[in-house]
CSV table of C-alpha atoms in Angstrom, one decimal:
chain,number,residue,atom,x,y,z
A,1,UNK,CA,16.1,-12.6,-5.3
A,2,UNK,CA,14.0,-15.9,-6.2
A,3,UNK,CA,10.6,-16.3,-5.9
A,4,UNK,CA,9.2,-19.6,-4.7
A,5,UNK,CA,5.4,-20.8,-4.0
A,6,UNK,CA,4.3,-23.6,-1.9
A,7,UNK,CA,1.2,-25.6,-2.4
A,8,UNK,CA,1.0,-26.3,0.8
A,9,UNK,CA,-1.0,-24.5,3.6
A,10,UNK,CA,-0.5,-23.7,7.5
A,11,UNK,CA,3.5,-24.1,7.0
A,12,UNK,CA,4.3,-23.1,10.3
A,13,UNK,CA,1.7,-25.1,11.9
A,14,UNK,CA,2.4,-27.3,14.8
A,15,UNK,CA,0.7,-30.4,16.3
A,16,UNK,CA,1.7,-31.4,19.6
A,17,UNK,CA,-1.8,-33.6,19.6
A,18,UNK,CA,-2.0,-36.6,17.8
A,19,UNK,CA,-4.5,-35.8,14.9
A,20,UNK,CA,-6.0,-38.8,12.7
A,21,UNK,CA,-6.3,-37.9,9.1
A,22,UNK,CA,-5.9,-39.5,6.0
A,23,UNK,CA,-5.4,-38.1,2.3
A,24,UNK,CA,-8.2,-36.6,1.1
A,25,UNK,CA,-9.8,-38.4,-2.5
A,26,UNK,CA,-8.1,-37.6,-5.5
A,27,UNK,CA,-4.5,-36.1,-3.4
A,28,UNK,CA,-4.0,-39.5,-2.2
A,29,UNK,CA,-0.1,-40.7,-2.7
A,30,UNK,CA,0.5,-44.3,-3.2
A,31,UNK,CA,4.2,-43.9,-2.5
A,32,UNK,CA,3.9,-42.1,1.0
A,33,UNK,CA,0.2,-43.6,2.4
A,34,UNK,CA,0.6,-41.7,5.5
A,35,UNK,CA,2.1,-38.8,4.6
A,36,UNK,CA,-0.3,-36.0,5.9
A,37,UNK,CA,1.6,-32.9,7.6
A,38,UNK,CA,5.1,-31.4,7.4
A,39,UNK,CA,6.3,-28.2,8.7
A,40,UNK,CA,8.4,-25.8,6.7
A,41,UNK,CA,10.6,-24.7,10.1
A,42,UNK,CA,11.5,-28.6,10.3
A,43,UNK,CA,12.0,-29.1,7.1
A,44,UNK,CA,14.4,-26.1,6.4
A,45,UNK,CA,16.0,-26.0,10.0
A,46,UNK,CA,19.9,-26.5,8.0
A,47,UNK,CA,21.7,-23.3,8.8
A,48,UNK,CA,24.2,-22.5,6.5
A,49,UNK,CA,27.2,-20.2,7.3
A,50,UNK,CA,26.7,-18.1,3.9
A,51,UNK,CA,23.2,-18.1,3.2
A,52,UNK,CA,23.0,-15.8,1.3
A,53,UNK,CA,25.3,-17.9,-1.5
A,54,UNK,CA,24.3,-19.7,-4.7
A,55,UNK,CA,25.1,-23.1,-3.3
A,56,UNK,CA,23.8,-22.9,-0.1
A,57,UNK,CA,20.3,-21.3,-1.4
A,58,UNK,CA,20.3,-24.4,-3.9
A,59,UNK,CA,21.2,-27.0,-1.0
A,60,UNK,CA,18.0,-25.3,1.3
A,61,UNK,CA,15.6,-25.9,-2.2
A,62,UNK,CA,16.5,-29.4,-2.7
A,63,UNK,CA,15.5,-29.5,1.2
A,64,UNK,CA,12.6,-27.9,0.8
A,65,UNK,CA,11.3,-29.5,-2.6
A,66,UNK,CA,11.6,-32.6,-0.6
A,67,UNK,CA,8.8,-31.9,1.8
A,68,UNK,CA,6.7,-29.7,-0.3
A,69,UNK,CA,5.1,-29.0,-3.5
A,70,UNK,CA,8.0,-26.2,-4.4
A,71,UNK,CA,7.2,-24.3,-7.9
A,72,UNK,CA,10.5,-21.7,-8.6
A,73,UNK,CA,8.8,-19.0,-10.5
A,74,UNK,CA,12.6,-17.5,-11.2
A,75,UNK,CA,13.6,-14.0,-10.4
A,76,UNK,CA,11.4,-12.0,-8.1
A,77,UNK,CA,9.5,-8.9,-10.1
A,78,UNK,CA,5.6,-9.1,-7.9
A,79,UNK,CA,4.6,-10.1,-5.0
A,80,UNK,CA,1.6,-8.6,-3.4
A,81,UNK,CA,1.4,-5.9,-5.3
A,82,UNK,CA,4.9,-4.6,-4.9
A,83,UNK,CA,6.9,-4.5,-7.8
A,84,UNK,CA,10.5,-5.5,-7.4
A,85,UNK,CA,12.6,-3.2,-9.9
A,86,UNK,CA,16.3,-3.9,-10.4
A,87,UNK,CA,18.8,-1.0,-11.5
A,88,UNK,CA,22.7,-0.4,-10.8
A,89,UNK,CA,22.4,-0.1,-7.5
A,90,UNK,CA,20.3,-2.3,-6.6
A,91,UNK,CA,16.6,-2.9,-5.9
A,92,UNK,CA,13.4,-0.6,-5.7
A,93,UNK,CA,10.1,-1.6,-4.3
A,94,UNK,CA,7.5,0.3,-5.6
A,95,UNK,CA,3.3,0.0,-5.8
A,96,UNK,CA,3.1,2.0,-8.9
A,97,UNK,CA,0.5,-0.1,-10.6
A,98,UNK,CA,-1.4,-0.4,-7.1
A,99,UNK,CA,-1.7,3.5,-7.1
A,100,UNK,CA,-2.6,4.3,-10.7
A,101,UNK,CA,-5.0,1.6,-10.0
A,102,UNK,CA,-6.5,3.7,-7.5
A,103,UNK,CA,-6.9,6.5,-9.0
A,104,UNK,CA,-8.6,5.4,-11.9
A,105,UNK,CA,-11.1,3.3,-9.6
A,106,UNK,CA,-11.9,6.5,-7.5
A,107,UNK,CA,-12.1,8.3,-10.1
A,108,UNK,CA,-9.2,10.8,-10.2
A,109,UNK,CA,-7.2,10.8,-13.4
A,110,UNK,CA,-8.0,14.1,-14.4
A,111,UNK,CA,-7.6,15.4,-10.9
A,112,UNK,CA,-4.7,18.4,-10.1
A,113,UNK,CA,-2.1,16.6,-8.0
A,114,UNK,CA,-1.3,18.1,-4.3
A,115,UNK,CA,2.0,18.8,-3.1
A,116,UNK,CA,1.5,17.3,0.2
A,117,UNK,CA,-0.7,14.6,1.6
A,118,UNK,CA,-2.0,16.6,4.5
A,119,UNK,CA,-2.4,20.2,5.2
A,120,UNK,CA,-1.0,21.7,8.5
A,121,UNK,CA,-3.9,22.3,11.2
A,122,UNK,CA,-5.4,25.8,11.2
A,123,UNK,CA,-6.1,27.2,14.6
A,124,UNK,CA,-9.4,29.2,13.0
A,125,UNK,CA,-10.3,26.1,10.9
A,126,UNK,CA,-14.4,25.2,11.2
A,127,UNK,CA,-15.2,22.0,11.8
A,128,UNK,CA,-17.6,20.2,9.5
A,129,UNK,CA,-20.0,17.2,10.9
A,130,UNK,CA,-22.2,16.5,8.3
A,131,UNK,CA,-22.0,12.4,7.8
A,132,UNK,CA,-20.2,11.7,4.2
A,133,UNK,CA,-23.7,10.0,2.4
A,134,UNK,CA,-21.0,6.8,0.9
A,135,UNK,CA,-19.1,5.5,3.9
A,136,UNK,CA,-18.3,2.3,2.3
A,137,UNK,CA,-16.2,4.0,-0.5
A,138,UNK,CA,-14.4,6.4,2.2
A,139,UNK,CA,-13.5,3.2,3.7
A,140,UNK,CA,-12.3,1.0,0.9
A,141,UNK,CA,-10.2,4.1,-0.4
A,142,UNK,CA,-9.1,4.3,3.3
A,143,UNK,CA,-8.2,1.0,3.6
A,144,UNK,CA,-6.4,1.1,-0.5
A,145,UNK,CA,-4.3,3.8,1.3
A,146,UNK,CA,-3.4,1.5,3.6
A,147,UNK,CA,-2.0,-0.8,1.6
A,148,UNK,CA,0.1,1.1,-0.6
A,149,UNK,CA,1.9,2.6,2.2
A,150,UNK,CA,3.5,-0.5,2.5
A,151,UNK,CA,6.2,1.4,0.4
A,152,UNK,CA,4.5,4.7,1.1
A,153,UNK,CA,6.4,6.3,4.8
A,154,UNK,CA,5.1,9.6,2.9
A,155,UNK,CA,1.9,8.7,3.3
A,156,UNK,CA,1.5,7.1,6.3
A,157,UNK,CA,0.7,9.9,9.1
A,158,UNK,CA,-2.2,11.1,6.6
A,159,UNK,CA,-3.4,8.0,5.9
A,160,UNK,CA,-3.4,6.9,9.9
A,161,UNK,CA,-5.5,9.9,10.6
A,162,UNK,CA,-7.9,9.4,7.8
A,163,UNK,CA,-8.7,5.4,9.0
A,164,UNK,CA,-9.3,6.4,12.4
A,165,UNK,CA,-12.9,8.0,11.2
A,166,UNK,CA,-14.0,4.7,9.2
A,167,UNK,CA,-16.7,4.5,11.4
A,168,UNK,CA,-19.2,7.9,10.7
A,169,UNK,CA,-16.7,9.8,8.2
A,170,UNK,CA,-17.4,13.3,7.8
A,171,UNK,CA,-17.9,15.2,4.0
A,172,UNK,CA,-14.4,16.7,5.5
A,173,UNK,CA,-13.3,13.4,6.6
A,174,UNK,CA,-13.7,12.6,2.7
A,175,UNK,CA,-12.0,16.1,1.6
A,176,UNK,CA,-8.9,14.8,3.7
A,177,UNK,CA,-8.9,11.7,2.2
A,178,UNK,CA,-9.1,13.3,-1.7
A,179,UNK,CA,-6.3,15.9,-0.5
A,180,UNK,CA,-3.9,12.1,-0.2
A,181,UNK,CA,-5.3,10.8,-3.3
A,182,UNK,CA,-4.2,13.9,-5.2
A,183,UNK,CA,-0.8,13.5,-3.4
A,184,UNK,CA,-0.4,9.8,-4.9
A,185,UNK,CA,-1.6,11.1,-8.6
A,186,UNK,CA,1.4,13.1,-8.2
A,187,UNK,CA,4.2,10.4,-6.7
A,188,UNK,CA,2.8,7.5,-7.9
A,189,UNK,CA,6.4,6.5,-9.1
A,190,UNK,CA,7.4,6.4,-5.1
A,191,UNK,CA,8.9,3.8,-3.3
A,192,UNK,CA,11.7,2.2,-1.5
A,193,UNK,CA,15.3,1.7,-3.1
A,194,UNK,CA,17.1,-1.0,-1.4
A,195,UNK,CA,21.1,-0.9,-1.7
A,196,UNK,CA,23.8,-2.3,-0.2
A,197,UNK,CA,25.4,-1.2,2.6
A,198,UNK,CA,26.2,-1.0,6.1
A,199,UNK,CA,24.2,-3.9,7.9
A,200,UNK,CA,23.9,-1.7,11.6
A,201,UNK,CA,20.4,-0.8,12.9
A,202,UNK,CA,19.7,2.7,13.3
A,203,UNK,CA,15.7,4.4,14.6
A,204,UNK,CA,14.8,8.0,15.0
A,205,UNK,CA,11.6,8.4,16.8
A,206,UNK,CA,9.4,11.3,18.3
A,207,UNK,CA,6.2,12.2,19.3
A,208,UNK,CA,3.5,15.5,18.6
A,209,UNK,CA,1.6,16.0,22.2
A,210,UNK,CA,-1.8,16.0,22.9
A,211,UNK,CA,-2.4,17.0,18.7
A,212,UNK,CA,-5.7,15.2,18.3
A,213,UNK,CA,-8.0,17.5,19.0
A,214,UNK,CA,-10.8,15.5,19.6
A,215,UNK,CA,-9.5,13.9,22.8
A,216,UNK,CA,-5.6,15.3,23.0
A,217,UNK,CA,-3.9,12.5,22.7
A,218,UNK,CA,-0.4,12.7,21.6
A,219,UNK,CA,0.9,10.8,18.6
A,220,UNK,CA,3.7,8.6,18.4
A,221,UNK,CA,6.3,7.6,15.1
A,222,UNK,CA,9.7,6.1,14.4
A,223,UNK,CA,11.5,4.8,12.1
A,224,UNK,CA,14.2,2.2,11.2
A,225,UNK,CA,17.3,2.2,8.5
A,226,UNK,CA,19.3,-0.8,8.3
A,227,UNK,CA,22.5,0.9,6.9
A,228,UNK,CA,20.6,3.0,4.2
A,229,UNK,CA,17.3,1.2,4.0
A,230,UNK,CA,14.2,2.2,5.8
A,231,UNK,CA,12.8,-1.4,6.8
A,232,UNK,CA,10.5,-0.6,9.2
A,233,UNK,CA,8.3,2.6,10.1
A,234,UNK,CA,5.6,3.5,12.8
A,235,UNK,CA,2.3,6.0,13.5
A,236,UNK,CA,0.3,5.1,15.8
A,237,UNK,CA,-2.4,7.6,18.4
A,238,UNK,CA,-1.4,7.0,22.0
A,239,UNK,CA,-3.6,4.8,24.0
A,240,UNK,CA,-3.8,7.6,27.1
A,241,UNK,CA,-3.8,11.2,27.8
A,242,UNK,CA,0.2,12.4,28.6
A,243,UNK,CA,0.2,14.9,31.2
A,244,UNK,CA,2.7,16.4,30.0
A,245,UNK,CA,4.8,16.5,26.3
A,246,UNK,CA,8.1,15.1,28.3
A,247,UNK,CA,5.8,12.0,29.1
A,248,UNK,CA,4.1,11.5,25.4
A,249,UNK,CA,8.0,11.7,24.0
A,250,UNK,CA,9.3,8.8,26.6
A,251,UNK,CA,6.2,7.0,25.2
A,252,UNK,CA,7.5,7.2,22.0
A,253,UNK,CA,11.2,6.5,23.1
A,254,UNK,CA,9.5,3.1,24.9
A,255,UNK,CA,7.7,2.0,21.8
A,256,UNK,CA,10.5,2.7,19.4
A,257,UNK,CA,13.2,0.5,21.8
A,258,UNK,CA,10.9,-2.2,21.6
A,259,UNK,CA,10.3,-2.3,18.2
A,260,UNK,CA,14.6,-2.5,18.2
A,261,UNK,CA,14.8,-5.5,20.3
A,262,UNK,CA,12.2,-7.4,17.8
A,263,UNK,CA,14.2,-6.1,14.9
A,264,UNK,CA,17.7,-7.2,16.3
A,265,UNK,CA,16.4,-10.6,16.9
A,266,UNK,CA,15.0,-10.6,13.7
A,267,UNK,CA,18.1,-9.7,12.1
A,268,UNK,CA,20.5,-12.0,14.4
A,269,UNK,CA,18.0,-14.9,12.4
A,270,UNK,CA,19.1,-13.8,9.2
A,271,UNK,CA,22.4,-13.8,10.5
A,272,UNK,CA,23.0,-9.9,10.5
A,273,UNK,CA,24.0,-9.7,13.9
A,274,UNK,CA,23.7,-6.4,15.5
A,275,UNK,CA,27.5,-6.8,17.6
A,276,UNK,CA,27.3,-3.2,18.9
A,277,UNK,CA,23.5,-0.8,20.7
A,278,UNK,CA,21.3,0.1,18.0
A,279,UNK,CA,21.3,4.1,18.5
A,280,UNK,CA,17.9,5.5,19.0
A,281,UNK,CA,18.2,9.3,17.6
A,282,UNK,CA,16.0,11.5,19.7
A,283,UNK,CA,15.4,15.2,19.8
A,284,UNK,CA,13.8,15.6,23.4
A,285,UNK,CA,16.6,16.6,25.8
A,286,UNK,CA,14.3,15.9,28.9
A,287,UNK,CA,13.1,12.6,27.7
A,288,UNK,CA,17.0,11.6,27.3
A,289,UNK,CA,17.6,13.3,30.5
A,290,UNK,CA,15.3,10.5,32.1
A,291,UNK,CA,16.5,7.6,30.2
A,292,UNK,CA,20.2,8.1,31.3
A,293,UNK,CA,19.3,9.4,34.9
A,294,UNK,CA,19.7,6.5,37.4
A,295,UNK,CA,18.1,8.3,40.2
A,296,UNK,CA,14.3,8.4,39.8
A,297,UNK,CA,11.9,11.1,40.8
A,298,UNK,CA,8.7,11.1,42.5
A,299,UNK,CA,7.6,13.2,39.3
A,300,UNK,CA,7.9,10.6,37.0
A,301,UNK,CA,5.9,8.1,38.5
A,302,UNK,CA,3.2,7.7,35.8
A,303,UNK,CA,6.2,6.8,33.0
A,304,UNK,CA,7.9,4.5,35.6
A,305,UNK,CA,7.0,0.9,33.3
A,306,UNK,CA,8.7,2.5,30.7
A,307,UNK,CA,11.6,4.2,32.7
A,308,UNK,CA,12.7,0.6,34.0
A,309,UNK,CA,12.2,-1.0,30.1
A,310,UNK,CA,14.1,1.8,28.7
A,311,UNK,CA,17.1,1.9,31.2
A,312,UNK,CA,17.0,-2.0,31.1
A,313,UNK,CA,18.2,-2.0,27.7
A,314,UNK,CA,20.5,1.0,28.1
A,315,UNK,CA,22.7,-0.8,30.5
A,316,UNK,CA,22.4,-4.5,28.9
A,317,UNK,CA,23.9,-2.7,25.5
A,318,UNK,CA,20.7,-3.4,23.9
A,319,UNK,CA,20.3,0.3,22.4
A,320,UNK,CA,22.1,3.5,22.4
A,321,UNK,CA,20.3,7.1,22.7
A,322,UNK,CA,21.6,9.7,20.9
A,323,UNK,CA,20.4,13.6,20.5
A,324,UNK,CA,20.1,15.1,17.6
A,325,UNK,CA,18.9,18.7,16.6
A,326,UNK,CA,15.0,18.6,15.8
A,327,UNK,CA,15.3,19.9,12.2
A,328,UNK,CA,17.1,16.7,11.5
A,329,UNK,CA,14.8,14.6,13.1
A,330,UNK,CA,13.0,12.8,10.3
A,331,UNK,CA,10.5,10.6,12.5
A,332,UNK,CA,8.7,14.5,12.1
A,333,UNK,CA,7.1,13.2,8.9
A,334,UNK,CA,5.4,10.0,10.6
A,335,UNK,CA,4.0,12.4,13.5
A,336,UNK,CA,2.2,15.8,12.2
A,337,UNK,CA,1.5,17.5,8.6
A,338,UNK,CA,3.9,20.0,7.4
A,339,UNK,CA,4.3,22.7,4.8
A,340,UNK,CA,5.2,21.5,1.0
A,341,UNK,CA,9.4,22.8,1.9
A,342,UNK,CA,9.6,20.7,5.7
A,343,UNK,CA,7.7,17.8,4.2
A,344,UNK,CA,10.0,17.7,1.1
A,345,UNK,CA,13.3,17.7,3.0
A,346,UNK,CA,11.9,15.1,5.4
C-alpha cells in the first residue's frame, strides 16, 4: 500500500457557481495565471480494469501529479494514528502507540490490567450519583477511547456506554471508564489483521432489549467481514422504546441491511462486486419469521417502515438472511458486557 499527500484542500469540492478568484500573493504561477480550482474526482475519473496493478496505480499518479501538488511518502506504515504492520500474511492495523499513549497520559502504567472492558450488570448493584469533580478529563479519556476503537471492536460496546454520560459523569461513571483503561493496559498490542481472501460481504447483527436501564431502550450492533476481515462494525442505543424484544431485533436487522446496501456500493466502486445477497446472520427466529413472511399482520404495525425496507431487499437479491444458533452469534460482543470466557470466545 502507498501513501500519498495532497497539498491541496476541499478535493472533492464542487462549484456549479461561477466564483472569481485569483492566486493568492506569493502561490501565484506564471505558467498557469488562471489556474485556481481542480477536483480530485475529475482529475482521477480513468477507471482501470486492474486497479489494483503496478502499472495502472502508476498511470492514475501521473494523472493525479498533474493536477495537484502530489508528495509519495513510499510504503504506508501511519496514518492517523494507525499503524500499518506487514507480516506473512499480510497486513495488521493496530493503535498500539495511541493506547500506551493513553495510559501514560491518564496516568495508568502501574495499574493491574482487567480481563474485560465491562462487567456484566448486577441485578442488586447500588447506583452511585455523586457528580465526578473533573468532567473534562472523563471526557477527553472518553473521547481517546473513541478513537482507538477504530481498531478496537473489543472495546466499542464499553466505550459507547461510557460517552453517553459526557455530560454530568458520575464518580461510577469514572470507575467504568478506568475498568476499559485497565482492559487496553492489558491488549494494547490489539488490532485488525487484514489478509487475503474471499472478497463476499458477510454481517451478523443483534440486539439486547430494553438493557439501558435508565430509559429501557434496547441496543443495537452488527458487524461486517469481507471474506475474513472485519471492515465495518456498529453500537448504537435505539432512538425509541421497542414494545417488545421481537421489535428491538427487526430494528437491528433494518439498520444492519442498510449499512449492507452502502457497503455493496462501496465495494462495486472499488470494483469488488458483490455478484450474489450479502447474508445477514441473525439469531432471532421471530424477527426472520417477519422478514420472509409476505403476509403482514395487524401486530406488526409499529415495525412496518422497516418490514417493507427489509423485504424490499430480500426479494431484489440485495441481502440474504440466514439463522444461526445464538452462541455463534458474535454481534453479542457489540451489544452487552459478558463474563471474561463469553467475551474471550467472541
Amino acid at each position: 500500500m502507498l501513501q500519498l499527500d495532497v497539498s491541496n484542500a476541499f478535493l472533492h469540492g464542487d462549484l456549479p457557481d461561477d466564483i472569481y478568484m485569483r492566486q493568492p500573493p506569493g502561490f501565484e504561477d506564471t505558467s498557469q495565471p488562471n489556474l485556481v480550482c481542480t477536483n480530485l474526482s475529475t482529475a482521477s475519473n480513468k477507471r482501470h480494469d486492474n486497479g489494483n496493478d503496478q502499472p495502472s496505480i502508476q498511470v492514475l499518479l501521473a494523472e493525479l501529479h498533474n493536477s495537484f501538488a502530489l508528495k509519495q511518502l513510499g510504503q504506508i506504515s501511519l496514518f492517523l494514528g494507525i499503524q500499518v504492520l506487514r507480516n506473512s500474511d499480510g497486513f495488521f492495523l493496530t493503535q498500539e502507540h495511541y493506547a500506551n499513549k493513553l495510559i501514560q497520559d491518564a496516568g495508568f502504567e502501574q495499574c493491574k490490567a482487567a480481563p474485560t472492558p465491562i462487567v456484566p450488570a448486577s441485578t442488586n448493584r447500588t447506583v452511585n450519583t455523586q457528580l465526578f469533580p473533573d468532567p473534562q478529563l472523563y471526557r477527553r479519556l472518553a473521547g481517546s477511547l473513541k478513537y482507538l476503537s477504530i481498531t478496537r471492536p473489543d472495546i466499542a460496546f464499553a466505550t459507547n456506554r461510557a460517552c453517553q454520560h459526557m455530560q454530568q459523569p458520575t464518580t461510577q461513571d469514572f470507575q467504568n471508564l478506568k475498568r476499559i483503561l485497565r482492559y487496553v493496559k492489558g491488549t494494547s498490542n490489539f488490532g485488525l489483521p487484514i489478509i487475503p481472501g474471499d472478497v463476499r460481504l458477510q454481517t451478523f447483527t443483534d440486539a439486547d432489549w430494553a438493557s439501558d436501564q435508565s430509559n429501557r431502550k434496547s441496543v443495537s450492533g452488527y458487524c461486517t467481514f469481507l471474506g475474513p476481515n472485519l471492515i465495518s462494525w456498529y453500537v448504537k442505543k435505539q432512538a425509541t422504546v421497542a414494545k417488545s424484544s421481537t421489535e428491538a431485533e427487526y430494528r437491528a436487522l433494518s439498520a444492519a441491511a442498510s449499512e449492507v446496501l452502502w457497503l455493496r456500493r462501496l465495494s462495486a466502486e472499488l470494483q469488488l462486486d458483490q455478484t450474489t445477497p450479502t447474508t445477514i446472520h441473525y439469531d432471532n427466529v421471530s424477527a426472520i419469521a417477519i422478514a420472509k413472511n409476505p403476509v403482514f399482520h395487524a401486530r406488526t404495525k409499529h415495525i412496518e417502515i422497516d418490514y417493507h425496507f427489509i423485504r424490499q431487499h430480500i426479494s431484489t437479491g440485495d441481502i440474504h438472511i440466514q439463522h444461526l444458533p445464538s452462541e455463534a452469534q458474535i454481534a453479542d460482543i457489540l451489544t452487552k458486557p459478558f463474563a471474561s470466557t463469553r467475551f474471550y470466545y467472541l
